[in-house]
Coordinates of C-alpha atoms and ligand atoms in Angstrom, one line a residue:
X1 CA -17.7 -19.9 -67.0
X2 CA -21.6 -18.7 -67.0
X3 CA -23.4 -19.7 -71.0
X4 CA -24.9 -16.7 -71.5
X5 CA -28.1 -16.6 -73.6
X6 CA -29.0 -13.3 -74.7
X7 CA -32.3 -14.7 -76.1
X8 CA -33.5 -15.7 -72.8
X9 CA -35.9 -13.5 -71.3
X10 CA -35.2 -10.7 -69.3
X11 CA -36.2 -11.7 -66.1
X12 CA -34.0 -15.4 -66.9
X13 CA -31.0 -13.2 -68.2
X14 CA -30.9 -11.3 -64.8
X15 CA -31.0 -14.8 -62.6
X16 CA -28.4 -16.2 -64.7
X17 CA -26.6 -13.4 -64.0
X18 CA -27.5 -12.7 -59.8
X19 CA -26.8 -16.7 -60.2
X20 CA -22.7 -16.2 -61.4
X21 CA -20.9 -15.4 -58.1
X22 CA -18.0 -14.1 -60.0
X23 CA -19.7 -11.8 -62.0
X24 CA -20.7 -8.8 -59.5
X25 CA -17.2 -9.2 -57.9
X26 CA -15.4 -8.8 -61.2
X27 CA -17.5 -5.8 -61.8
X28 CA -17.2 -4.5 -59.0
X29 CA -13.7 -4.6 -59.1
X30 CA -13.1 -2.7 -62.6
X31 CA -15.7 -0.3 -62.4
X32 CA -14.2 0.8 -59.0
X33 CA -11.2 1.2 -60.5
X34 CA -12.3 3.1 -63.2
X35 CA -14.6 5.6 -61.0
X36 CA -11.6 6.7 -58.3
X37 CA -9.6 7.3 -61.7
X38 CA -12.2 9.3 -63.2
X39 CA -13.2 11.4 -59.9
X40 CA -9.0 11.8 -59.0
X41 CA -8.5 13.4 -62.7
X42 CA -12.3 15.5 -62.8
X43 CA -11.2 16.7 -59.6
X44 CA -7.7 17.6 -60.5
X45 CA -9.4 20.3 -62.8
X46 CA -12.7 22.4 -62.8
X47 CA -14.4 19.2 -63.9
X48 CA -17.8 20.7 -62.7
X49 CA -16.9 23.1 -65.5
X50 CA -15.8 20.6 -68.2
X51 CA -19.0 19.1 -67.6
X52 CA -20.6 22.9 -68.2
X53 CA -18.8 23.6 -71.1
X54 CA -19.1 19.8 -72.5
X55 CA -22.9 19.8 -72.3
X56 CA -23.2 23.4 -74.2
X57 CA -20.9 22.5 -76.9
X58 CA -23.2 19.2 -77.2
X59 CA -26.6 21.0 -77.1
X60 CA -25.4 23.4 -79.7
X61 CA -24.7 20.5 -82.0
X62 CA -28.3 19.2 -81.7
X63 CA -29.7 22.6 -82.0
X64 CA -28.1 22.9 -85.4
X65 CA -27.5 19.1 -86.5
X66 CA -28.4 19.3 -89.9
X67 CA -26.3 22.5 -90.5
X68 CA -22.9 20.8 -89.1
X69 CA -23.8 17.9 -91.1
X70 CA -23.6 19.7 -94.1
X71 CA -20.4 21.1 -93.4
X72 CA -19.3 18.3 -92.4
X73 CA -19.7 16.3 -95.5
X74 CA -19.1 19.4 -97.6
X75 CA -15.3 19.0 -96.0
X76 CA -15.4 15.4 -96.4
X77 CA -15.8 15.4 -99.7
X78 CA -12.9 18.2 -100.1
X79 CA -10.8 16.2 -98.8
X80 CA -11.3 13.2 -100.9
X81 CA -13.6 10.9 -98.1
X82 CA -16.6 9.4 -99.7
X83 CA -19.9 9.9 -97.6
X84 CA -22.6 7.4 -97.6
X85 CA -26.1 8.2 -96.1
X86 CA -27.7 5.2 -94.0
X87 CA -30.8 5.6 -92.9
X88 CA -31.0 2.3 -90.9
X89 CA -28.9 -0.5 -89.6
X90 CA -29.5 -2.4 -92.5
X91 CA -28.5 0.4 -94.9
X92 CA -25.6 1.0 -93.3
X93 CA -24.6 -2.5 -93.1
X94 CA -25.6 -2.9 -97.1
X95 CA -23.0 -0.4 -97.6
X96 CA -20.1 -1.5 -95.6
X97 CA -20.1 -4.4 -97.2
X98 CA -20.8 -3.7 -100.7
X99 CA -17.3 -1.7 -100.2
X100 CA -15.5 -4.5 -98.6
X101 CA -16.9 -7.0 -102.0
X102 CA -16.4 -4.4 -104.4
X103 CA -12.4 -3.9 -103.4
X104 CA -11.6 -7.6 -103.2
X105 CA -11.6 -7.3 -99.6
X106 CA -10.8 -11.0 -97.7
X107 CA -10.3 -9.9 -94.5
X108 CA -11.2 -6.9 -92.2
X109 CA -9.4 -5.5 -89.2
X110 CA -12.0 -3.5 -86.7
X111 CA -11.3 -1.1 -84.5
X112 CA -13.8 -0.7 -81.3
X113 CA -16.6 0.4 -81.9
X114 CA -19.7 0.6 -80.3
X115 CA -21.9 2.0 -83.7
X116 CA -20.8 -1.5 -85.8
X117 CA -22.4 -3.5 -82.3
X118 CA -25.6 -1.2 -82.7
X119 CA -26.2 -2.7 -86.4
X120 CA -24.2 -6.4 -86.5
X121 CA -21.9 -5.2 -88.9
X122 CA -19.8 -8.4 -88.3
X123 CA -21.9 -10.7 -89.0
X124 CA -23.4 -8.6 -91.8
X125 CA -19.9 -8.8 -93.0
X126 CA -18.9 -12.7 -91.8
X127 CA -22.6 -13.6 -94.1
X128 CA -20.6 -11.9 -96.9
X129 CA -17.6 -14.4 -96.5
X130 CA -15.6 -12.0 -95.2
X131 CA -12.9 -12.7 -92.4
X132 CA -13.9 -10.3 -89.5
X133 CA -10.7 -9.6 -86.8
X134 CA -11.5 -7.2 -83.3
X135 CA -8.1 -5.8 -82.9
X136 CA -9.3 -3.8 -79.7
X137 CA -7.3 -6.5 -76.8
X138 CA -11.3 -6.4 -74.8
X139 CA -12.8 -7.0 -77.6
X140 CA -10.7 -9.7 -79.8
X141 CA -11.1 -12.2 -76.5
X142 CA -14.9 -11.9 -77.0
X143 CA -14.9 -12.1 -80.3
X144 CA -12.7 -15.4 -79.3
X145 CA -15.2 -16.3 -76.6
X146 CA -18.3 -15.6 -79.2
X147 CA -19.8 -13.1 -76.7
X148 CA -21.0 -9.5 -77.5
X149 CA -19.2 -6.4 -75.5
X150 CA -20.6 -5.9 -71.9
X151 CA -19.6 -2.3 -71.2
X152 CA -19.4 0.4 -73.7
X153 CA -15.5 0.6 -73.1
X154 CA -14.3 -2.2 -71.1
X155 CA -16.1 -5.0 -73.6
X156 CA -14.7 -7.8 -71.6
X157 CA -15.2 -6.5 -68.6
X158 CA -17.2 -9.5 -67.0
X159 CA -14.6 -12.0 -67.5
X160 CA -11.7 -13.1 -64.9
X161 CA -8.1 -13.7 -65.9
X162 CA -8.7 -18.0 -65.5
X163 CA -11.2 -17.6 -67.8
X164 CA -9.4 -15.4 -70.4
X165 CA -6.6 -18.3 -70.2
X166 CA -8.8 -20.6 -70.8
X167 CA -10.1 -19.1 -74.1
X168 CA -6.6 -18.5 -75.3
X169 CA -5.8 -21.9 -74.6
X170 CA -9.2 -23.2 -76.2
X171 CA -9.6 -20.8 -79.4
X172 CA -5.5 -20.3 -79.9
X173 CA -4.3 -23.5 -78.6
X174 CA -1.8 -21.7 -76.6
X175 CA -0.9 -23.0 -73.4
X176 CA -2.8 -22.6 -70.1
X177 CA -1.0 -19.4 -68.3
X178 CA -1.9 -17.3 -65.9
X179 CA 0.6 -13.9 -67.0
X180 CA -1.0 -11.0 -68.6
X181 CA 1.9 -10.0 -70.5
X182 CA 2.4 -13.5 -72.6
X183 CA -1.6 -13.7 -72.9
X184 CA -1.1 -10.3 -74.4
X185 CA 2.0 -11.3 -76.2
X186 CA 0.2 -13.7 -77.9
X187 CA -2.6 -11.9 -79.1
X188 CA -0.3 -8.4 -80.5
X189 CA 1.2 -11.4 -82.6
X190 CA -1.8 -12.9 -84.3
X191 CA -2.9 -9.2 -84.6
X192 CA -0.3 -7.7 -86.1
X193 CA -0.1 -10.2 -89.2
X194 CA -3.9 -9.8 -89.1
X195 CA -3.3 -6.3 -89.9
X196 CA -0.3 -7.0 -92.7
X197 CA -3.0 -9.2 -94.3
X198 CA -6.2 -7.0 -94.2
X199 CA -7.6 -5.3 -97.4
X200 CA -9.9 -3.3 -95.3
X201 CA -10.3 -1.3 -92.1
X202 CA -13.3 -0.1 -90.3
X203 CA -13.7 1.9 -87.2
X204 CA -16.3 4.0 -84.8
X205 CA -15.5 7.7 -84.8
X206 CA -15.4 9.1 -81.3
X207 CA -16.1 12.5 -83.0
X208 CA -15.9 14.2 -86.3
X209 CA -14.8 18.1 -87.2
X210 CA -17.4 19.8 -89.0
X211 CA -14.8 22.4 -90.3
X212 CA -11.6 20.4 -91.2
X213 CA -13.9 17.6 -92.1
X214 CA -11.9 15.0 -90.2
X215 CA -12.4 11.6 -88.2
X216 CA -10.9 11.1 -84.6
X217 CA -10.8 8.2 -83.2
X218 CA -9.4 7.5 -79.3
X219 CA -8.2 4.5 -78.4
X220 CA -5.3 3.6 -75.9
X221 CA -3.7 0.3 -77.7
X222 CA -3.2 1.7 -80.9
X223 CA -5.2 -0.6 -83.0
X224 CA -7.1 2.2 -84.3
X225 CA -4.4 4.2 -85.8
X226 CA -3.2 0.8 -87.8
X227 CA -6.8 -0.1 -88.6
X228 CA -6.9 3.7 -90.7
X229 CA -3.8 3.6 -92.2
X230 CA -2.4 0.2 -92.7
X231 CA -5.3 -1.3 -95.1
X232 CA -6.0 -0.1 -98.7
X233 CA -9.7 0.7 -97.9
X234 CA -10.6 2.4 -94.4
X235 CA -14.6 2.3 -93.7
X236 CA -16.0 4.8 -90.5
X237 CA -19.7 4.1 -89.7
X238 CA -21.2 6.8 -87.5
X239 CA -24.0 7.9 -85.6
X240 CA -25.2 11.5 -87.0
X241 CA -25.0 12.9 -83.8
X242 CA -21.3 12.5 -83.4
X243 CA -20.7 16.1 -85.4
X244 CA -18.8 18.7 -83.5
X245 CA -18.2 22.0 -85.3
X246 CA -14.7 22.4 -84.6
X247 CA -10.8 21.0 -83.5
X248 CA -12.0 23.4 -79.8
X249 CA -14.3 22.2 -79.6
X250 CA -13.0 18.0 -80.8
X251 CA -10.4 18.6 -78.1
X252 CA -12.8 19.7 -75.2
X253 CA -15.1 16.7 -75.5
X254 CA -11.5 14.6 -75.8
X255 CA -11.0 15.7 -72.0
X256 CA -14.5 15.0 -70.9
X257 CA -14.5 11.6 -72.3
X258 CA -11.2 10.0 -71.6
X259 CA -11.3 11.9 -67.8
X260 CA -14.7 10.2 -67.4
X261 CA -14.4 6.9 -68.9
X262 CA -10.4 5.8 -67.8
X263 CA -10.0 8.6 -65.2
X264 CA -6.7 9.6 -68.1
X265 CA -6.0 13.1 -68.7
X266 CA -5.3 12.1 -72.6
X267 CA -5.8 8.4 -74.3
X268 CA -2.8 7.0 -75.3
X269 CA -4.0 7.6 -79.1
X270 CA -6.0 10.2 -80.8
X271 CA -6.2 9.6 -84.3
X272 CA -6.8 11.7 -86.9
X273 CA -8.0 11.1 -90.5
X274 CA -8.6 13.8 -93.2
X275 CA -9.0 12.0 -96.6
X276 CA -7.0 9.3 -98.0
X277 CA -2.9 9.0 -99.0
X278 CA -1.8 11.9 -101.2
X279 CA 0.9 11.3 -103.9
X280 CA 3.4 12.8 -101.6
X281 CA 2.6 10.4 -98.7
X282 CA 4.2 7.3 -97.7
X283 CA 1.1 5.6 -96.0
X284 CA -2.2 6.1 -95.5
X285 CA -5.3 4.5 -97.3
X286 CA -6.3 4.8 -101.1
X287 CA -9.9 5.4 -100.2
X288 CA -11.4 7.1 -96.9
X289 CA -15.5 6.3 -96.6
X290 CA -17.6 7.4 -94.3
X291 CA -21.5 5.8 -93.4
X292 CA -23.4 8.9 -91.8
X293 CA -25.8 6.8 -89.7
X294 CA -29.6 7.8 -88.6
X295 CA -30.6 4.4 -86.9
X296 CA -33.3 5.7 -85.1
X297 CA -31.5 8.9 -83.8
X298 CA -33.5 11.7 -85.5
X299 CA -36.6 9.5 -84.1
X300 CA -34.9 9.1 -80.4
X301 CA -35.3 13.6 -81.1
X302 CA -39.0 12.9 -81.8
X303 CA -39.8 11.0 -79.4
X304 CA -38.6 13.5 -76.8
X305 CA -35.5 11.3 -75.9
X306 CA -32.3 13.9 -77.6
X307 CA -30.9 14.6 -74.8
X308 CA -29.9 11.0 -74.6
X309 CA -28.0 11.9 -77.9
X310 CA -25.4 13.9 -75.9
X311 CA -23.9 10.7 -74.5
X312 CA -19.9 10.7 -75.4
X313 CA -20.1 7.0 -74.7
X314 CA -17.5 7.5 -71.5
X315 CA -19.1 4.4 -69.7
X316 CA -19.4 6.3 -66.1
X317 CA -23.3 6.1 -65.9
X318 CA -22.1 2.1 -65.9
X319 CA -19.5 2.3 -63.9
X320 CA -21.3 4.0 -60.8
X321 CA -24.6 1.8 -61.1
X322 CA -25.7 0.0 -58.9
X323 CA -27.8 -2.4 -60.7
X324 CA -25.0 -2.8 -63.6
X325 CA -22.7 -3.6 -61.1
X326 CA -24.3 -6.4 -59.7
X327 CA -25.8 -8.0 -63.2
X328 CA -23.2 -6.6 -65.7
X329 CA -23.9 -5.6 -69.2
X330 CA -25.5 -8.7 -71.0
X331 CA -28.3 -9.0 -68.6
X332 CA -29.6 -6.2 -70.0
X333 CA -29.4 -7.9 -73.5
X334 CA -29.0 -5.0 -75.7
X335 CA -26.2 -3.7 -77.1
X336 CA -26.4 -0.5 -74.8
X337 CA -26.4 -1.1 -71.3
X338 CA -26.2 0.5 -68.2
X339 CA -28.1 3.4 -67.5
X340 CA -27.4 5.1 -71.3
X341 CA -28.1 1.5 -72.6
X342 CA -31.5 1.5 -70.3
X343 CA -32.7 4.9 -71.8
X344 CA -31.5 4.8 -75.9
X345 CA -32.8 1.1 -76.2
X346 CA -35.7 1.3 -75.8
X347 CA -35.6 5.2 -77.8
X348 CA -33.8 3.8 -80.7
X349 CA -35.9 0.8 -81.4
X350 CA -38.6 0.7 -83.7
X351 CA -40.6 -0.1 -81.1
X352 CA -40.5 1.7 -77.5
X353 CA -41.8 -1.9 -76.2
X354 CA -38.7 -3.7 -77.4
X355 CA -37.2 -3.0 -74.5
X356 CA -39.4 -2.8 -72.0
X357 CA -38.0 -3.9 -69.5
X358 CA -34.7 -2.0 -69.3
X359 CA -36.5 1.7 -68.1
X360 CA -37.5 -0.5 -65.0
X361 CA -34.6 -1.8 -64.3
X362 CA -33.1 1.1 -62.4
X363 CA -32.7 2.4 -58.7
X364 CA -33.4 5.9 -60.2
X365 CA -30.6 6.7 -57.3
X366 CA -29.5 9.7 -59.8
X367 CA -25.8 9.0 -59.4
X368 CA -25.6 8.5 -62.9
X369 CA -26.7 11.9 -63.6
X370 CA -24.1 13.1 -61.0
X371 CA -21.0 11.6 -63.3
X372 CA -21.7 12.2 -66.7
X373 CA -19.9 14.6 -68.4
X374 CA -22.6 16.0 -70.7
X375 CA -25.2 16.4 -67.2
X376 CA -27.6 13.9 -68.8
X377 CA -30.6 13.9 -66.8
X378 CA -30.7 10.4 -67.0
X379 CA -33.7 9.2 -64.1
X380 CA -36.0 11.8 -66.0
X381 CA -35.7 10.4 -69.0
X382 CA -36.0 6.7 -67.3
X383 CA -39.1 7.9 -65.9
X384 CA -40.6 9.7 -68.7
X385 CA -40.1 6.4 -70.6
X386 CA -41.4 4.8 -67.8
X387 CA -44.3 6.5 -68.7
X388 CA -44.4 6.6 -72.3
X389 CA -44.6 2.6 -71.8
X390 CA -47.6 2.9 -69.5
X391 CA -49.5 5.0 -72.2
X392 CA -48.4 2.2 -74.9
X393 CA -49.9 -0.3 -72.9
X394 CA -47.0 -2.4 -72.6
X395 CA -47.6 -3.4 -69.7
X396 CA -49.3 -7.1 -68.4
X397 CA -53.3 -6.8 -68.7
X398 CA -53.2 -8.0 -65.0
X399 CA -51.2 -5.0 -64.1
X400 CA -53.3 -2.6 -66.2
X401 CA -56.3 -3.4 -64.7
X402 CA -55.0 -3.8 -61.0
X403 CA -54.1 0.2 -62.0
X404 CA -57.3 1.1 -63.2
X405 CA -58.9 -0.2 -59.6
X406 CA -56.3 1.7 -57.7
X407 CA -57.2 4.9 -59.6
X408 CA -60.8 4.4 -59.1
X409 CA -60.5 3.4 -55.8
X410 CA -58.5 6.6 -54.5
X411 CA -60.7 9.0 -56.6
X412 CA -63.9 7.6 -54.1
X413 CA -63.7 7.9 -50.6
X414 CA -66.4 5.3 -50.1
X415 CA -64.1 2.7 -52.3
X416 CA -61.0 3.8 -50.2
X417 CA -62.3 3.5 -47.1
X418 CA -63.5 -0.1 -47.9
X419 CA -61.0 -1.2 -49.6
X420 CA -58.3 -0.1 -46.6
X421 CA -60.7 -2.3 -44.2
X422 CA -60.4 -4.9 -46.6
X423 CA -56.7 -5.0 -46.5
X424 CA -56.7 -4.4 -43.2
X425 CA -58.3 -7.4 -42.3
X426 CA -56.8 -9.6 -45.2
X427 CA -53.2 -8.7 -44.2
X428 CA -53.7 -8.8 -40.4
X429 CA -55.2 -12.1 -40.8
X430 CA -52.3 -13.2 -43.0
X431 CA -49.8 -11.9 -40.8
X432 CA -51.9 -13.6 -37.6
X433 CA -51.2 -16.9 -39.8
X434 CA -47.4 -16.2 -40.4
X435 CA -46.5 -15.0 -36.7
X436 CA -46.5 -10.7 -37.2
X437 CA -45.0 -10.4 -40.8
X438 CA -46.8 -11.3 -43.7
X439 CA -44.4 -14.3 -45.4
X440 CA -46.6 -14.8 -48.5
X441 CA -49.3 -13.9 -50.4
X442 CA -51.2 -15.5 -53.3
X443 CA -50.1 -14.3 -56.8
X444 CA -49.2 -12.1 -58.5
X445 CA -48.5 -10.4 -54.9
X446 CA -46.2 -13.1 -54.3
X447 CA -43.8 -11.3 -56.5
X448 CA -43.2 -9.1 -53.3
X449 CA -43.1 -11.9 -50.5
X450 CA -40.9 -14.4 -52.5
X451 CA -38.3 -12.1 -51.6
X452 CA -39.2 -9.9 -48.1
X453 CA -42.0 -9.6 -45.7
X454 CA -45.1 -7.4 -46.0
X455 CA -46.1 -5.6 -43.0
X456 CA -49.6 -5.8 -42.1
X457 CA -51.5 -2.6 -42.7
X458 CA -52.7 -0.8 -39.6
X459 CA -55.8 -2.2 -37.7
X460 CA -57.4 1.0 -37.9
X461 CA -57.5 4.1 -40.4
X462 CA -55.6 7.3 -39.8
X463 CA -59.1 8.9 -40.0
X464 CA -60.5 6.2 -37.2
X465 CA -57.8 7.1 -34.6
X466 CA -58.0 10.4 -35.4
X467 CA -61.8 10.4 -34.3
X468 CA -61.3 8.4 -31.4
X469 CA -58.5 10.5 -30.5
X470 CA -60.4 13.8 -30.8
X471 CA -63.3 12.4 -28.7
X472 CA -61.2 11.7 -26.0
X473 CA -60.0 14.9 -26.0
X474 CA -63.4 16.5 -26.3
X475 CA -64.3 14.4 -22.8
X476 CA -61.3 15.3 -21.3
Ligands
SF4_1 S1 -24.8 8.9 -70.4 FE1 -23.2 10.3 -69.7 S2 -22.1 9.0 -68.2 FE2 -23.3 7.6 -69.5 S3 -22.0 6.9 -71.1 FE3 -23.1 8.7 -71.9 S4 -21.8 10.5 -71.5 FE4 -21.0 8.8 -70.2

């Protein structure tokens, strides 16, 4: 089993990872999977029209985002949900559990959720002394294996069936087997006393209705439904841009997500909460909060990066990658990865430079762009962040130097011409050395020949042989 060490840097991370000769086969594998189910059931449809109608419905949220918000909590509050305002991570985090210590809460059941990664709410919440359970299957074996998610919805993803034995036989002292069902078993068991003994719940929201002022959450185990009705106290945390105006409009991004992400016409679950228990209701939670988080979204807007905020989270930009396919997800050592993760990590940080790296670390092939359901443009915005990085000078001094030359060497012909001599003869001399090819070069332009030859540049100039070849031509 690879140690993975998020902390290490990037270019370590993605060695470690090239280095794992199970990991691109594992990927591989799923994400396969996943993409023939998603293109049998967008083709079984007008999926280039889901995708049409998808992307409108989205843009027409942010054009008015502060107006569904409104209405949004206006209904929440009608119907008895308490709405909490974060403006960070940290807020947000404050909140959640100042509700979990406030109600007594000992232990907390989780649903998936890709917001509560964004911010650490568990360990915001384990700091707290509260018990923290993932009842998500993918993601309560890496909470078992201590590892963050690696895909937006196939957390555990990376990992091979030996090694998922192994944890259960290591964290749960079961023993070693190699059968899906009794792993699986095992785990429904633990969970569902986990849920009998839980004081509190929190979830994701996959979207929320502006106009009934509910919560949907989609999830195909079923965890989700128990983790918003089974506790006394059921906690959403949000990202602001998950507001759609209404149950049409709920049910259309439904089918572009779940086609898109598991290739299923419907998840096995869609549930739906609208306030707490009423008197004349068996079940349901007392109390029904919900933490409206910003987190760097309005600023993502700013920055020029919103259309990134039309992501469903479906996972296909990941699943057709070319690069996440061969280094998986915690290479990229955010909580976003993939081509999404490559564009809103960097756009949601504080800093742009945070994650440097990740904008780079594309093929820019487009086929991203060609699967998502909401048509995010998603090599423009690489590039255009690409750029922004240039213009923050986040890049080495060597590098930003080495640019400046270039540009003032192809805006003189004088310097252009020399310098092409000059590499002319460097390289050829170079390549005379190494026997035609050019197999290294001193640094930093080792970085290309540690991995593939250089081809010597042309003895002469296009502007040489085009001389001698008119000449010729004038004496013939
Ligand atoms: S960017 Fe598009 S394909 Fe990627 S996760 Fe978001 S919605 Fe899905």
């Amino acid at each position: 089993m690879a140690v993975i060490n998020l902390e290490a840097p990037f270019k370590e991370r993605v060695a470690n990872a090239l280095g794992d000769s199970h990991l691109a086969p594992a990927v591989v594998r799923a994400t396969d999977r996943m993409l023939q189910a998603r293109h049998k059931a967008m083709n079984s449809i007008d999926g280039e029209g889901l995708r049409t109608q998808t992307r409108q419905m989205k843009e027409d949220v942010l054009r008015h985002l502060p107006d569904y918000l409104e209405q949004l909590e206006r209904n929440f509050q009608a119907n008895g949900i308490v709405v909490h305002w974060a403006r960070d991570g940290v807020e947000a985090g404050e909140i959640v559990r100042g509700i979990g210590l406030q109600n007594g809460a000992k232990t907390v059941v989780k649903s998936k959720s890709m917001a509560t990664e964004e911010i650490h709410l568990n360990h915001v919440l384990e700091q707290a002394g509260l018990k923290v359970v993932e009842t998500d299957l993918g993601e309560y074996i890496i909470q078992l294996a201590g590892e963050p998610p690696s895909h937006i919805v196939a957390p555990v993803i990376h990992k091979r069936l030996e090694e998922i034995a192994e944890i259960f036989h290591e964290k749960l002292d079961m023993p070693r087997t190699m059968d899906p069902t009794e792993i699986t078993s095992a785990a429904r068991v633990r969970l569902r006393n986990e849920f009998f003994g839980a004081q509190m719940g929190v979830s994701g929201c996959n979207f929320a209705i502006a106009e009934t002022g509910t919560i949907c959450i989609v999830t195909n185990e079923g965890n989700g439904r128990m983790v918003s009705s089974m506790p006394k106290v059921y906690v959403v945390v949000m990202g602001i841009e998950k507001v759609v105006p209404t149950v049409e409009d709920a049910l259309l991004q439904l089918q572009a997500l779940t086609r898109s992400s598991t290739g299923q016409q419907m998840t096995v679950y869609c549930s739906m909460t609208s306030g707490p228990r009423q008197p004349d209701q068996p079940d349901g939670p007392e109390q029904v909060h919900v933490v409206l988080m910003d987190n760097g979204r309005l600023q993502m807007l700013e920055r020029g990066y919103g259309e990134a905020l039309l992501c469903v989270r479906c996972g296909a930009c990941l699943n057709v990658c070319p690069v996440y396919q061969e280094i998986g997800g915690h290479a990229y050592g955010s909580t976003y990865n993939g081509p999404i993760g490559a564009v809103i990590s960097p756009a949601l940080a504080p800093e742009i430079a945070r994650f440097k790296e990740l904008p780079h670390a594309t093929t820019l092939c487009g086929a991203c762009r060609d699967v998502c359901p909401v048509k995010i443009d998603l090599p423009r915005l690489l590039v255009d962040l690409r750029s922004d990085l240039v213009e923050a000078k986040t890049n080495p001094r060597v590098e930003q130097l080495a640019i400046q030359g270039y540009v003032k060497a192809m805006s003189s012909r004088e310097m252009y011409e020399r310098g092409g001599k000059f590499a002319s003869v460097a390289s050829n001399l170079l390549a005379g050395l190494t026997g035609g090819e050019i197999k290294w070069m001193p640094p930093p332009l080792n970085g290309w020949t540690d991995h593939r030859d250089f081809p010597p540049f042309a003895k002469k100039s296009f502007r040489e042989w085009w001389e001698e070849r008119q000449k010729l031509r004038n004496r013939e």
